[in-house]
XYZ file of C-alpha atoms in Angstrom:
308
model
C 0.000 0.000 0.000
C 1.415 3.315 -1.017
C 1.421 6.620 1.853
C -1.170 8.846 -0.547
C -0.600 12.270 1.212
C 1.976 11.962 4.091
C 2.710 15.230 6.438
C 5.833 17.083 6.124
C 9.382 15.296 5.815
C 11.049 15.969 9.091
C 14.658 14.185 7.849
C 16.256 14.376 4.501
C 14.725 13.245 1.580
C 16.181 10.516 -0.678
C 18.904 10.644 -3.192
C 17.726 10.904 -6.734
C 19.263 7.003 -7.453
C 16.905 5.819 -3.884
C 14.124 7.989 -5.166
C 13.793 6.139 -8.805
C 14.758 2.832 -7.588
C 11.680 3.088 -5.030
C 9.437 4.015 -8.217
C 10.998 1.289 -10.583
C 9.996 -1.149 -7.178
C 6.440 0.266 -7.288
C 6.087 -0.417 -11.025
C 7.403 -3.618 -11.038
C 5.207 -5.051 -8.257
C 1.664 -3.008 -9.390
C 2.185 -2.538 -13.523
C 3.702 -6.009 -14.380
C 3.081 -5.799 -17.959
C 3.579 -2.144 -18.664
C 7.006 -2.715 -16.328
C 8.294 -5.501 -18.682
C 7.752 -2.673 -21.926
C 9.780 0.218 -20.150
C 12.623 -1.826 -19.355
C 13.235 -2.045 -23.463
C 13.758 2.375 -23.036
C 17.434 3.979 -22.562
C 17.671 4.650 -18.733
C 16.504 7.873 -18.221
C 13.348 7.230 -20.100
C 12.450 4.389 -18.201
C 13.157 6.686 -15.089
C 10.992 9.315 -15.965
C 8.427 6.908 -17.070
C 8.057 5.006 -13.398
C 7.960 8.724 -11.753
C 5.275 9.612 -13.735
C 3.441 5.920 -12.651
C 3.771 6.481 -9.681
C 2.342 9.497 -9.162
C -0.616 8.565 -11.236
C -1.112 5.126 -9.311
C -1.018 7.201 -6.062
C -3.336 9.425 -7.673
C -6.234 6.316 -8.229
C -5.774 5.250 -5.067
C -6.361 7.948 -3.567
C -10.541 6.783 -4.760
C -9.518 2.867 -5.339
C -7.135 2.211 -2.922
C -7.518 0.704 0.465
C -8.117 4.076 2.435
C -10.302 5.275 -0.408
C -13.260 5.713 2.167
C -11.442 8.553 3.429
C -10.860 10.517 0.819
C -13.098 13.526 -0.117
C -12.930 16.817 -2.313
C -10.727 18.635 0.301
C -8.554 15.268 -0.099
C -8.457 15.546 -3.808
C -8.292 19.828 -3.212
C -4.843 18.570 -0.809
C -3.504 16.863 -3.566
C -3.324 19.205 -6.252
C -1.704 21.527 -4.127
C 1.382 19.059 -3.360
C 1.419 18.825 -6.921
C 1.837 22.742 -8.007
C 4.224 22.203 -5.250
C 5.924 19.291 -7.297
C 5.986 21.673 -10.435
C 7.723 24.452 -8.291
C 10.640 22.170 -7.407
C 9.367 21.409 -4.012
C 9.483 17.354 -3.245
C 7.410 16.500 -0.239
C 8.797 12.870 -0.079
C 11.230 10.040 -1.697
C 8.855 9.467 -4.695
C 8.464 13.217 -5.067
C 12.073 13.899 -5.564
C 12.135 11.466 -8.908
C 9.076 13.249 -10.407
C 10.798 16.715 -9.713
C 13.870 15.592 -11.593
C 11.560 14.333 -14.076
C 10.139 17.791 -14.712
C 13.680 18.991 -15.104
C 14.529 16.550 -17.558
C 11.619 16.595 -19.851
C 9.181 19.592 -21.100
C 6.262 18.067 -19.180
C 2.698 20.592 -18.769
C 0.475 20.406 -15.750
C -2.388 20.304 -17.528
C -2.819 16.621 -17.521
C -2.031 15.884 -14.293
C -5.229 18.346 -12.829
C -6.917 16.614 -15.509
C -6.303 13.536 -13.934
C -7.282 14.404 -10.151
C -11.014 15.975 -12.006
C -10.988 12.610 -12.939
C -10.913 11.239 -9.852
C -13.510 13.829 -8.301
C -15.769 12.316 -11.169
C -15.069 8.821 -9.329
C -16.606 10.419 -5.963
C -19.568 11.483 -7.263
C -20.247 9.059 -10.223
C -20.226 5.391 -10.871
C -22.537 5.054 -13.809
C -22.084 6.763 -17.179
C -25.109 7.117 -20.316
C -23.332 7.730 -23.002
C -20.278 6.550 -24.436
C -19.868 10.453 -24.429
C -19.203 10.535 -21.314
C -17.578 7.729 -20.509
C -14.747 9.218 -23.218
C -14.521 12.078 -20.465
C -13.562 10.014 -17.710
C -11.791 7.899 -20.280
C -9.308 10.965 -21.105
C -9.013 12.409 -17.626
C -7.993 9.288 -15.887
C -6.044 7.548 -19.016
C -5.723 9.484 -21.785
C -3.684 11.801 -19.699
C -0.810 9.578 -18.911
C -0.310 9.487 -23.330
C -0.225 13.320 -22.962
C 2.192 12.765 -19.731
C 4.130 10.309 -21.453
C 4.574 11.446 -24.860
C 7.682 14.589 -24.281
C 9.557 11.727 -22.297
C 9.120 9.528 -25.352
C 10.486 12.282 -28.008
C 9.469 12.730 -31.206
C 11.781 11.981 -34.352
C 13.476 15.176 -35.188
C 15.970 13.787 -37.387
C 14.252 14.154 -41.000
C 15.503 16.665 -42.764
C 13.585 19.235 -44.810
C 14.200 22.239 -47.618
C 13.502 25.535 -46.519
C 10.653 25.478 -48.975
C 8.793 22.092 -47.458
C 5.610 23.113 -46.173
C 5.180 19.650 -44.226
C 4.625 20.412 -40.392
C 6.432 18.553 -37.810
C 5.254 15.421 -36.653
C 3.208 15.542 -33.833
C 1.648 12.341 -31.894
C -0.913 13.670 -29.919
C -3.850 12.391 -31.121
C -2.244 8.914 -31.232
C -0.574 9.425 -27.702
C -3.995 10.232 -26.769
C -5.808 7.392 -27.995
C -3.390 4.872 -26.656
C -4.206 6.170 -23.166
C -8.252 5.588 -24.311
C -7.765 2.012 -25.380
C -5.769 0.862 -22.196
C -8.534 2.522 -20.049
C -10.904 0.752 -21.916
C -9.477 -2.549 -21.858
C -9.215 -1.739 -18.120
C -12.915 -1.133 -18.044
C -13.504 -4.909 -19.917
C -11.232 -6.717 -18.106
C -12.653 -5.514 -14.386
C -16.314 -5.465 -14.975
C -17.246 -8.152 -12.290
C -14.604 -6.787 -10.254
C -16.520 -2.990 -10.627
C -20.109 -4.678 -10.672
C -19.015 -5.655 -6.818
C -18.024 -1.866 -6.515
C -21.348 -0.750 -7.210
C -19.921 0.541 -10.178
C -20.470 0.602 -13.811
C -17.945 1.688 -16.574
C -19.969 0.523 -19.198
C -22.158 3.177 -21.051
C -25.868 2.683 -20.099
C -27.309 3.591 -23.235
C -25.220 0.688 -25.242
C -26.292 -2.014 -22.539
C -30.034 -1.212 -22.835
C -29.480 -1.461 -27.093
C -28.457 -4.994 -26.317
C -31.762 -5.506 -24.024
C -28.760 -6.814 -21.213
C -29.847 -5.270 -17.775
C -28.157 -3.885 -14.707
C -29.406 -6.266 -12.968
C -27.936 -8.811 -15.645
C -24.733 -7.681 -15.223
C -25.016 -7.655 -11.235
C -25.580 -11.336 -11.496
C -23.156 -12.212 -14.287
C -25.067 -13.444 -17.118
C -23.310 -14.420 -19.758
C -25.805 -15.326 -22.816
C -26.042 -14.449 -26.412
C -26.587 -10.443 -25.600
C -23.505 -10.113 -23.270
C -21.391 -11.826 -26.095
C -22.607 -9.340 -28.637
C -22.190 -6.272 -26.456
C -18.664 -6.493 -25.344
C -17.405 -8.166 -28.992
C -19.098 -4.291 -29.718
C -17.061 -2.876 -27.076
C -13.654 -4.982 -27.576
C -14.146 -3.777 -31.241
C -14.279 -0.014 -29.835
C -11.341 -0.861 -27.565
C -9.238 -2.468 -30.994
C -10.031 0.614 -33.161
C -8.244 2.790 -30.134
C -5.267 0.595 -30.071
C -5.012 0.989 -34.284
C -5.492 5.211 -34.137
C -2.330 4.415 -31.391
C -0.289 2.461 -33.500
C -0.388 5.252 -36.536
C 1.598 7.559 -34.398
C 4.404 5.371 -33.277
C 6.612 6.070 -36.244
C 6.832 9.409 -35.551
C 8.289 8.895 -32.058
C 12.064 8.814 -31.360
C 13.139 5.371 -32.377
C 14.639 4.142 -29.107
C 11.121 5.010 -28.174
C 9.564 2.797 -30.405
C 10.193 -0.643 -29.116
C 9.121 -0.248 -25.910
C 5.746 1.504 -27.216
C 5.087 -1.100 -29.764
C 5.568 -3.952 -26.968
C 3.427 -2.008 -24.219
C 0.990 -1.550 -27.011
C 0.842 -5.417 -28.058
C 0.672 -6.900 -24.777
C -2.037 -4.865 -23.348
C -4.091 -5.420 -26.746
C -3.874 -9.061 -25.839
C -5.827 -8.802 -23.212
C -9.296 -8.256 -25.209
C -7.585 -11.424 -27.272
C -7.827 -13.297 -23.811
C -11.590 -11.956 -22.837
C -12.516 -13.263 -26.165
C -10.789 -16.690 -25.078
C -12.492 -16.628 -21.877
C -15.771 -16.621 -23.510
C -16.112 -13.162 -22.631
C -16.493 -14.077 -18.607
C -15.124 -11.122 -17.555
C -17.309 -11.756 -13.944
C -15.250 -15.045 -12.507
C -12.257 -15.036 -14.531
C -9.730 -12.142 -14.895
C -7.919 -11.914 -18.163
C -4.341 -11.777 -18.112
C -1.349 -12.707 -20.778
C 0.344 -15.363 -19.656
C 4.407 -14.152 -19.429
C 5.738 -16.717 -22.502
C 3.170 -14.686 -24.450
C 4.846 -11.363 -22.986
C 7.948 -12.671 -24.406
C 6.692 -14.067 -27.911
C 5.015 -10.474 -28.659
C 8.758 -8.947 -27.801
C 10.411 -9.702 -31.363
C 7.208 -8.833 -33.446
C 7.651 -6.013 -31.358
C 11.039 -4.843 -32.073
C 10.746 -6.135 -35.639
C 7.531 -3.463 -36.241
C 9.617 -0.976 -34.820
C 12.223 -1.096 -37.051
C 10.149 -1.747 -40.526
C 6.893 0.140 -39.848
């Protein structure tokens, strides 16, 4: 369990070295998958990338975790203070320190990091969404954020040269960065329905269950029947679409940031492969890739780095 908002250090904070290596730690144990892809990136990369986990796991938990009964708007309020505090330079703790270096190192905006705490004020107030609308909202402030995080640590490739006279505009990955953070919050979403259902909550949009006649109810008590099938192969469809807008933008990245990209990319794909394998019981069985299939997808990985 991480410390969400401790008081005050009263004794020296960490080195930078103790300060990553407690991040890399956190990643490892929490983000086994997405671990395995940043440990393809140059050091500093990878680094940067585990700060910025970090902070964003502590930032769920602060709703999901296991003290998420006492957190409230003033909690959320607390947080986004300490992290304006963060962008001035001014650590509060060990995993602090490695996101403040972070923001040294890499041209990163604050913009989707508040946009991530509104999404967790959403998760106080809301746990059913109509539209697929508005489940994109909550989509992009509690995923699609961490593309928009991510993508100045990744780079993009500056090395093509151009005549004065080329009118082609620099590539920019945004949209792409963007909708990689969509489909791995939506794959989140498929994979832990039963494990939401017993939440209370429902990340599936309202208005698409009732078109497949499948009820709350329904999903409360894990029927899985002809409608359920069709509905999520609807929404793993969605999910697939997000993961091909994401894979359009991956050229344009820095190319030692490609590999690791392409492999996060694959691996967390493969887990609508498994829902599908599972029959789409996403109620009593949780879909995971088995780690020889992590390892398979890490050549096809590299090799669609280099040729595509």
């Amino acid at each position: 369990m991480l410390q969400m908002i401790p008081a005050r250090p009263s004794r020296a904070l960490a080195s930078l070295s103790e300060a990553y290596e407690e991040c890399r730690q956190i990643t490892a144990r929490y983000a086994k998958t997405f671990y395995l892809g940043t440990l393809l990136m140059p050091e500093a990369k990878r680094q940067a990338i585990w700060a910025i986990y970090v902070w964003c796991r502590r930032t769920d938990e602060l709703v999901d975790g296991p003290q998420a009964a006492q957190t409230t708007m003033a909690t959320l309020d607390a947080w986004e203070r300490r992290l304006e505090n963060v962008f001035a330079g001014r650590p509060e703790d060990n995993l602090d320190v490695a996101l403040v270096d972070t923001l040294d190192r890499y041209p990163l905006e604050i913009q989707p990091f508040r946009d991530m705490i509104e999404g967790q004020r959403m998760d106080l107030i809301q746990n059913r969404y109509s539209t697929f609308d508005d489940l994109y909202t909550y989509c992009y402030r509690v995923a699609g954020t961490v593309g928009l995080m991510s993508q100045p640590v990744m780079g993009v490739e500056t090395g093509v040269s151009r005549a004065p006279w080329d009118p082609t505009t620099p590539p920019d990955p945004t949209e792409e960065a963007l909708a990689l953070g969509i489909a791995n919050q939506l794959t989140n979403i498929l994979r832990d329905v039963g494990e939401d259902a017993r939440r209370g909550r429902i990340y599936l949009p309202q208005e698409e269950l009732a078109s497949f006649n499948y009820t709350e109810q329904d999903l409360f008590n894990g029927v899985i029947d002809d409608r359920w099938r069709a509905f999520m192969q609807f929404q793993l469809d969605r999910a697939r679409d997000y993961f091909e807008q994401a894979e359009r933008g991956i050229r344009q990245l820095s190319h030692d940031a490609r590999w690791p990209v392409w492999a996060s990319l694959m691996l967390y794909r493969e887990i609508l492969d498994v829902i599908e394998q599972n029959n789409y019981d996403v109620f009593r069985r949780r879909a995971y890739v088995p780690t020889w299939r992590k390892l398979c997808s890490l050549p096809v990985a590299m090799l669609r780095a280099t040729v595509l």
